[in-house]
Amino acid sequence: NSMVGVAVIAVILYIFGFGGLFMRAVIVAPRFFGDTGFRRRWKFLFIKFRPDVWWWAMLICLKGVLMNIGFTFMKLGISQIYWVMAVLGVYCGLAIIFMPWRHRPANALDIYTNFALIFVCSLLAFYVHGVPEELKEVEETIGGTVIAINMTPLLVAVLLFAGLFYQHTHPNAQNSRVQEIKKLAPAMNGFFNSPEAEMLNFMNKIDEWGRFHIISAMHVVSTEYGGDPLKARLSDGKLKSTSDLSNNSITSSSR
């Protein structure tokens, strides 16, 4: 009871104080992201995430708060475990829908890690009411399984990092990316220059996933190259200004 006052002050300062400050930065980010000072001040909130999911840092903070809140009003151990599993499950579902991290391997690692934690929580439910004598032999197996699952994200992270390192450093991977872009450019020109009726007919007939990816790509092109955002997205408007340099580098590397 003697620490209640300190706890209240800490909650007000860190959760409501800093949390409100960060929330304001997230809300106004699409409007002020073109300002260099704003980007330097708040880039730690946005730099890890895709420009159209710039608010994901607040969701990570919310996940941590919700997971800990459950321990304040739930007394039974099993209910606390189920609460944590529910929060992690909702987070995993949202991560699968939005894929918030800039690199796909980071999304895969985040989703896998949270699924692993859900699996660990399900195994920890074994210890909630104690271990009866007839299940003592199973206890060591479950304990070893929990430890092993907790270590697997490290292995997955190493494998994903190795693949990412290869894609960004190996000449074959870079040349493959250049050739892919060169093959894609004529198709993009033909699509964008086609009559409106033909384009609409194509978009109506294509499958849902194809339509989703085309529309997502159009959001990026419209914002970063055309300067006309179709939906909220963080952009400093500088990608188009470097397009000539990028094209020259692509051409020189392909030679």
mmCIF file of C-alpha atoms in Angstrom:
data_model
loop_
_atom_site.group_PDB
_atom_site.id
_atom_site.type_symbol
_atom_site.label_atom_id
_atom_site.label_comp_id
_atom_site.label_asym_id
_atom_site.label_seq_id
_atom_site.Cartn_x
_atom_site.Cartn_y
_atom_site.Cartn_z
ATOM 1 C CA ASN A 1 0.000 0.000 0.000
ATOM 2 C CA SER A 2 2.907 2.355 0.633
ATOM 3 C CA MET A 3 3.845 2.169 -3.054
ATOM 4 C CA VAL A 4 0.382 2.904 -4.432
ATOM 5 C CA GLY A 5 1.114 6.617 -4.751
ATOM 6 C CA VAL A 6 4.346 5.943 -6.628
ATOM 7 C CA ALA A 7 2.543 3.482 -8.894
ATOM 8 C CA VAL A 8 -0.207 5.992 -9.702
ATOM 9 C CA ILE A 9 2.349 8.693 -10.533
ATOM 10 C CA ALA A 10 4.300 6.248 -12.721
ATOM 11 C CA VAL A 11 1.154 5.204 -14.604
ATOM 12 C CA ILE A 12 0.110 8.817 -15.181
ATOM 13 C CA LEU A 13 3.605 9.838 -16.287
ATOM 14 C CA TYR A 14 4.654 6.914 -18.452
ATOM 15 C CA ILE A 15 1.369 5.539 -19.819
ATOM 16 C CA PHE A 16 -0.793 8.632 -20.121
ATOM 17 C CA GLY A 17 1.998 11.222 -20.368
ATOM 18 C CA PHE A 18 4.463 9.660 -22.792
ATOM 19 C CA GLY A 19 1.730 7.530 -24.327
ATOM 20 C CA GLY A 20 -0.326 10.613 -25.138
ATOM 21 C CA LEU A 21 2.740 12.362 -26.542
ATOM 22 C CA PHE A 22 3.537 9.427 -28.820
ATOM 23 C CA MET A 23 -0.105 9.099 -29.837
ATOM 24 C CA ARG A 24 -0.212 12.726 -30.903
ATOM 25 C CA ALA A 25 2.941 12.233 -32.999
ATOM 26 C CA VAL A 26 1.368 9.218 -34.695
ATOM 27 C CA ILE A 27 -1.872 11.067 -35.434
ATOM 28 C CA VAL A 28 -0.227 14.143 -36.978
ATOM 29 C CA ALA A 29 2.554 12.199 -38.746
ATOM 30 C CA PRO A 30 0.917 12.051 -42.222
ATOM 31 C CA ARG A 31 0.534 15.838 -42.182
ATOM 32 C CA PHE A 32 3.982 16.786 -40.871
ATOM 33 C CA PHE A 33 6.179 13.965 -42.155
ATOM 34 C CA GLY A 34 7.519 16.184 -44.935
ATOM 35 C CA ASP A 35 9.171 18.358 -42.279
ATOM 36 C CA THR A 36 12.788 17.316 -41.696
ATOM 37 C CA GLY A 37 12.700 18.272 -38.021
ATOM 38 C CA PHE A 38 9.598 16.169 -37.394
ATOM 39 C CA ARG A 39 11.153 13.151 -39.097
ATOM 40 C CA ARG A 40 14.360 13.407 -37.065
ATOM 41 C CA ARG A 41 12.456 13.850 -33.817
ATOM 42 C CA TRP A 42 10.009 10.978 -34.230
ATOM 43 C CA LYS A 43 11.615 8.582 -36.700
ATOM 44 C CA PHE A 44 12.114 5.967 -33.959
ATOM 45 C CA LEU A 45 8.316 5.511 -33.979
ATOM 46 C CA PHE A 46 8.026 4.968 -37.736
ATOM 47 C CA ILE A 47 11.318 3.818 -39.265
ATOM 48 C CA LYS A 48 10.724 0.094 -38.668
ATOM 49 C CA PHE A 49 7.237 -0.029 -40.220
ATOM 50 C CA ARG A 50 5.706 0.276 -43.666
ATOM 51 C CA PRO A 51 4.625 3.846 -44.529
ATOM 52 C CA ASP A 52 0.923 2.933 -44.603
ATOM 53 C CA VAL A 53 1.115 1.146 -41.227
ATOM 54 C CA TRP A 54 3.140 3.866 -39.475
ATOM 55 C CA TRP A 55 0.959 3.571 -36.346
ATOM 56 C CA TRP A 56 2.017 0.002 -35.491
ATOM 57 C CA ALA A 57 4.335 1.100 -32.667
ATOM 58 C CA MET A 58 1.295 2.193 -30.680
ATOM 59 C CA LEU A 59 -0.292 -1.219 -31.190
ATOM 60 C CA ILE A 60 2.829 -2.890 -29.801
ATOM 61 C CA CYS A 61 2.622 -0.636 -26.732
ATOM 62 C CA LEU A 62 -1.084 -1.419 -26.391
ATOM 63 C CA LYS A 63 -0.340 -5.142 -26.548
ATOM 64 C CA GLY A 64 2.111 -4.814 -23.663
ATOM 65 C CA VAL A 65 -0.350 -2.796 -21.584
ATOM 66 C CA LEU A 66 -3.222 -5.223 -22.179
ATOM 67 C CA MET A 67 -1.108 -8.266 -21.356
ATOM 68 C CA ASN A 68 -0.134 -6.761 -17.988
ATOM 69 C CA ILE A 69 -3.597 -5.414 -17.163
ATOM 70 C CA GLY A 70 -4.933 -8.962 -17.097
ATOM 71 C CA PHE A 71 -2.782 -9.763 -14.069
ATOM 72 C CA THR A 72 -4.398 -6.933 -12.072
ATOM 73 C CA PHE A 73 -7.973 -8.246 -12.067
ATOM 74 C CA MET A 74 -7.585 -11.970 -12.794
ATOM 75 C CA LYS A 75 -6.697 -14.070 -9.761
ATOM 76 C CA LEU A 76 -6.605 -17.593 -11.189
ATOM 77 C CA GLY A 77 -3.443 -18.645 -12.966
ATOM 78 C CA ILE A 78 -5.337 -20.387 -15.759
ATOM 79 C CA SER A 79 -7.394 -17.280 -16.481
ATOM 80 C CA GLN A 80 -4.207 -15.187 -16.649
ATOM 81 C CA ILE A 81 -2.694 -17.627 -19.142
ATOM 82 C CA TYR A 82 -5.819 -17.567 -21.305
ATOM 83 C CA TRP A 83 -5.821 -13.765 -21.170
ATOM 84 C CA VAL A 84 -2.236 -13.607 -22.431
ATOM 85 C CA MET A 85 -3.044 -16.144 -25.153
ATOM 86 C CA ALA A 86 -6.046 -14.078 -26.262
ATOM 87 C CA VAL A 87 -4.029 -10.853 -26.494
ATOM 88 C CA LEU A 88 -1.250 -12.592 -28.420
ATOM 89 C CA GLY A 89 -3.787 -14.220 -30.726
ATOM 90 C CA VAL A 90 -5.428 -10.904 -31.583
ATOM 91 C CA TYR A 91 -2.021 -9.339 -32.193
ATOM 92 C CA CYS A 92 -0.996 -12.207 -34.485
ATOM 93 C CA GLY A 93 -4.208 -11.857 -36.465
ATOM 94 C CA LEU A 94 -3.657 -8.128 -36.956
ATOM 95 C CA ALA A 95 0.002 -8.710 -37.894
ATOM 96 C CA ILE A 96 -1.064 -11.203 -40.566
ATOM 97 C CA ILE A 97 -3.616 -8.747 -41.957
ATOM 98 C CA PHE A 98 -1.424 -5.624 -42.007
ATOM 99 C CA MET A 99 2.116 -7.077 -42.344
ATOM 100 C CA PRO A 100 3.448 -3.900 -40.677
ATOM 101 C CA TRP A 101 7.229 -4.373 -40.780
ATOM 102 C CA ARG A 102 9.214 -2.984 -43.700
ATOM 103 C CA HIS A 103 10.911 -6.291 -44.476
ATOM 104 C CA ARG A 104 8.927 -9.468 -45.047
ATOM 105 C CA PRO A 105 11.327 -11.592 -42.953
ATOM 106 C CA ALA A 106 10.639 -9.278 -39.996
ATOM 107 C CA ASN A 107 6.903 -9.907 -40.407
ATOM 108 C CA ALA A 108 7.489 -13.665 -40.532
ATOM 109 C CA LEU A 109 9.648 -13.550 -37.399
ATOM 110 C CA ASP A 110 7.150 -11.407 -35.475
ATOM 111 C CA ILE A 111 4.237 -13.687 -36.338
ATOM 112 C CA TYR A 112 6.194 -16.862 -35.599
ATOM 113 C CA THR A 113 7.466 -15.526 -32.254
ATOM 114 C CA ASN A 114 3.978 -14.669 -31.050
ATOM 115 C CA PHE A 115 2.599 -18.028 -32.190
ATOM 116 C CA ALA A 116 5.453 -19.700 -30.294
ATOM 117 C CA LEU A 117 4.483 -17.729 -27.179
ATOM 118 C CA ILE A 118 0.883 -18.859 -27.556
ATOM 119 C CA PHE A 119 2.073 -22.465 -27.762
ATOM 120 C CA VAL A 120 4.250 -21.968 -24.663
ATOM 121 C CA CYS A 121 1.295 -20.518 -22.744
ATOM 122 C CA SER A 122 -0.831 -23.514 -23.669
ATOM 123 C CA LEU A 123 1.860 -25.828 -22.281
ATOM 124 C CA LEU A 124 2.277 -23.769 -19.111
ATOM 125 C CA ALA A 125 -1.389 -24.410 -18.323
ATOM 126 C CA PHE A 126 -0.181 -27.891 -17.327
ATOM 127 C CA TYR A 127 1.391 -26.426 -14.162
ATOM 128 C CA VAL A 128 -1.539 -24.277 -13.029
ATOM 129 C CA HIS A 129 -3.059 -26.719 -10.509
ATOM 130 C CA GLY A 130 0.136 -28.548 -9.652
ATOM 131 C CA VAL A 131 1.468 -31.759 -11.121
ATOM 132 C CA PRO A 132 -0.099 -34.980 -9.838
ATOM 133 C CA GLU A 133 2.170 -37.933 -9.127
ATOM 134 C CA GLU A 134 0.972 -39.939 -12.107
ATOM 135 C CA LEU A 135 2.092 -37.115 -14.440
ATOM 136 C CA LYS A 136 5.560 -36.515 -12.969
ATOM 137 C CA GLU A 137 7.168 -38.279 -15.927
ATOM 138 C CA VAL A 138 5.407 -35.936 -18.345
ATOM 139 C CA GLU A 139 6.546 -32.836 -16.428
ATOM 140 C CA GLU A 140 10.148 -33.024 -17.638
ATOM 141 C CA THR A 141 9.028 -33.509 -21.235
ATOM 142 C CA ILE A 142 6.772 -30.479 -21.092
ATOM 143 C CA GLY A 143 9.470 -28.395 -19.412
ATOM 144 C CA GLY A 144 11.985 -29.342 -22.079
ATOM 145 C CA THR A 145 9.465 -28.596 -24.826
ATOM 146 C CA VAL A 146 8.808 -25.124 -23.395
ATOM 147 C CA ILE A 147 12.539 -24.359 -23.339
ATOM 148 C CA ALA A 148 12.989 -25.659 -26.890
ATOM 149 C CA ILE A 149 10.088 -23.598 -28.244
ATOM 150 C CA ASN A 150 11.441 -20.483 -26.550
ATOM 151 C CA MET A 151 14.755 -21.011 -28.371
ATOM 152 C CA THR A 152 13.305 -21.574 -31.851
ATOM 153 C CA PRO A 153 12.756 -17.842 -32.639
ATOM 154 C CA LEU A 154 16.541 -17.396 -32.455
ATOM 155 C CA LEU A 155 17.042 -20.090 -35.091
ATOM 156 C CA VAL A 156 14.284 -18.642 -37.275
ATOM 157 C CA ALA A 157 15.808 -15.160 -36.916
ATOM 158 C CA VAL A 158 19.237 -16.416 -38.035
ATOM 159 C CA LEU A 159 17.784 -18.152 -41.098
ATOM 160 C CA LEU A 160 15.676 -15.143 -42.088
ATOM 161 C CA PHE A 161 18.599 -12.763 -41.576
ATOM 162 C CA ALA A 162 20.807 -14.963 -43.752
ATOM 163 C CA GLY A 163 18.227 -14.851 -46.541
ATOM 164 C CA LEU A 164 17.846 -11.081 -46.192
ATOM 165 C CA PHE A 165 21.614 -10.590 -46.213
ATOM 166 C CA TYR A 166 21.906 -12.665 -49.385
ATOM 167 C CA GLN A 167 19.185 -10.691 -51.158
ATOM 168 C CA HIS A 168 20.826 -7.348 -50.407
ATOM 169 C CA THR A 169 24.491 -8.227 -50.897
ATOM 170 C CA HIS A 170 24.890 -11.086 -53.368
ATOM 171 C CA PRO A 171 25.357 -9.939 -57.000
ATOM 172 C CA ASN A 172 23.130 -12.705 -58.379
ATOM 173 C CA ALA A 173 20.226 -11.613 -56.201
ATOM 174 C CA GLN A 174 20.701 -7.957 -57.150
ATOM 175 C CA ASN A 175 20.950 -8.772 -60.866
ATOM 176 C CA SER A 176 17.815 -10.902 -60.616
ATOM 177 C CA ARG A 177 15.964 -7.958 -59.078
ATOM 178 C CA VAL A 178 17.149 -5.642 -61.867
ATOM 179 C CA GLN A 179 16.045 -8.067 -64.574
ATOM 180 C CA GLU A 180 12.672 -8.459 -62.901
ATOM 181 C CA ILE A 181 12.156 -4.683 -62.888
ATOM 182 C CA LYS A 182 13.199 -4.399 -66.545
ATOM 183 C CA LYS A 183 10.686 -7.096 -67.537
ATOM 184 C CA LEU A 184 7.944 -5.471 -65.463
ATOM 185 C CA ALA A 185 8.354 -1.944 -66.876
ATOM 186 C CA PRO A 186 6.785 -2.625 -70.348
ATOM 187 C CA ALA A 187 3.799 -4.359 -68.749
ATOM 188 C CA MET A 188 3.254 -1.418 -66.389
ATOM 189 C CA ASN A 189 3.436 1.064 -69.276
ATOM 190 C CA GLY A 190 0.953 -0.952 -71.282
ATOM 191 C CA PHE A 191 -1.431 -1.218 -68.363
ATOM 192 C CA PHE A 192 -1.324 2.466 -67.440
ATOM 193 C CA ASN A 193 -1.718 3.588 -71.070
ATOM 194 C CA SER A 194 -4.618 1.263 -71.858
ATOM 195 C CA PRO A 195 -8.135 2.688 -72.378
ATOM 196 C CA GLU A 196 -10.194 3.134 -69.226
ATOM 197 C CA ALA A 197 -12.847 0.627 -70.315
ATOM 198 C CA GLU A 198 -10.200 -2.017 -70.989
ATOM 199 C CA MET A 199 -8.532 -1.348 -67.622
ATOM 200 C CA LEU A 200 -11.842 -1.590 -65.734
ATOM 201 C CA ASN A 201 -12.738 -4.799 -67.560
ATOM 202 C CA PHE A 202 -9.371 -6.279 -66.598
ATOM 203 C CA MET A 203 -9.721 -5.249 -62.948
ATOM 204 C CA ASN A 204 -13.212 -6.759 -62.752
ATOM 205 C CA LYS A 205 -12.104 -10.106 -64.175
ATOM 206 C CA ILE A 206 -8.869 -10.554 -62.263
ATOM 207 C CA ASP A 207 -8.923 -12.613 -59.063
ATOM 208 C CA GLU A 208 -9.289 -10.907 -55.683
ATOM 209 C CA TRP A 209 -5.633 -11.288 -54.668
ATOM 210 C CA GLY A 210 -4.418 -9.906 -57.985
ATOM 211 C CA ARG A 211 -6.748 -6.915 -57.653
ATOM 212 C CA PHE A 212 -5.591 -6.347 -54.068
ATOM 213 C CA HIS A 213 -1.900 -6.284 -55.034
ATOM 214 C CA ILE A 214 -2.487 -4.000 -58.028
ATOM 215 C CA ILE A 215 -4.462 -1.510 -55.937
ATOM 216 C CA SER A 216 -1.817 -1.621 -53.195
ATOM 217 C CA ALA A 217 0.895 -0.934 -55.774
ATOM 218 C CA MET A 218 -1.144 1.950 -57.183
ATOM 219 C CA HIS A 219 -1.354 3.512 -53.717
ATOM 220 C CA VAL A 220 2.445 3.454 -53.502
ATOM 221 C CA VAL A 221 2.988 4.796 -57.027
ATOM 222 C CA SER A 222 0.359 7.513 -56.644
ATOM 223 C CA THR A 223 1.855 8.747 -53.358
ATOM 224 C CA GLU A 224 5.574 8.342 -53.871
ATOM 225 C CA TYR A 225 5.787 9.132 -57.595
ATOM 226 C CA GLY A 226 2.650 11.038 -58.471
ATOM 227 C CA GLY A 227 2.460 13.074 -55.270
ATOM 228 C CA ASP A 228 -1.276 12.393 -54.957
ATOM 229 C CA PRO A 229 -1.916 10.073 -51.979
ATOM 230 C CA LEU A 230 -4.986 7.875 -52.321
ATOM 231 C CA LYS A 231 -4.910 6.928 -48.636
ATOM 232 C CA ALA A 232 -2.994 7.937 -45.512
ATOM 233 C CA ARG A 233 0.698 7.090 -45.873
ATOM 234 C CA LEU A 234 3.943 8.563 -44.562
ATOM 235 C CA SER A 235 5.930 10.126 -47.405
ATOM 236 C CA ASP A 236 8.496 12.893 -47.670
ATOM 237 C CA GLY A 237 7.917 13.224 -51.433
ATOM 238 C CA LYS A 238 11.563 12.621 -52.330
ATOM 239 C CA LEU A 239 11.412 9.272 -54.118
ATOM 240 C CA LYS A 240 10.451 10.839 -57.444
ATOM 241 C CA SER A 241 13.324 13.321 -57.265
ATOM 242 C CA THR A 242 15.787 10.426 -57.148
ATOM 243 C CA SER A 243 14.103 8.415 -59.887
ATOM 244 C CA ASP A 244 16.598 9.453 -62.583
ATOM 245 C CA LEU A 245 19.523 8.445 -60.398
ATOM 246 C CA SER A 246 17.873 5.117 -59.597
ATOM 247 C CA ASN A 247 17.186 4.430 -63.275
ATOM 248 C CA ASN A 248 20.783 5.208 -64.176
ATOM 249 C CA SER A 249 22.069 2.887 -61.469
ATOM 250 C CA ILE A 250 19.748 0.115 -62.635
ATOM 251 C CA THR A 251 20.857 0.533 -66.225
ATOM 252 C CA SER A 252 24.546 0.578 -65.341
ATOM 253 C CA SER A 253 24.250 -2.468 -63.092
ATOM 254 C CA SER A 254 22.360 -4.423 -65.747
ATOM 255 C CA ARG A 255 25.174 -3.768 -68.195
#
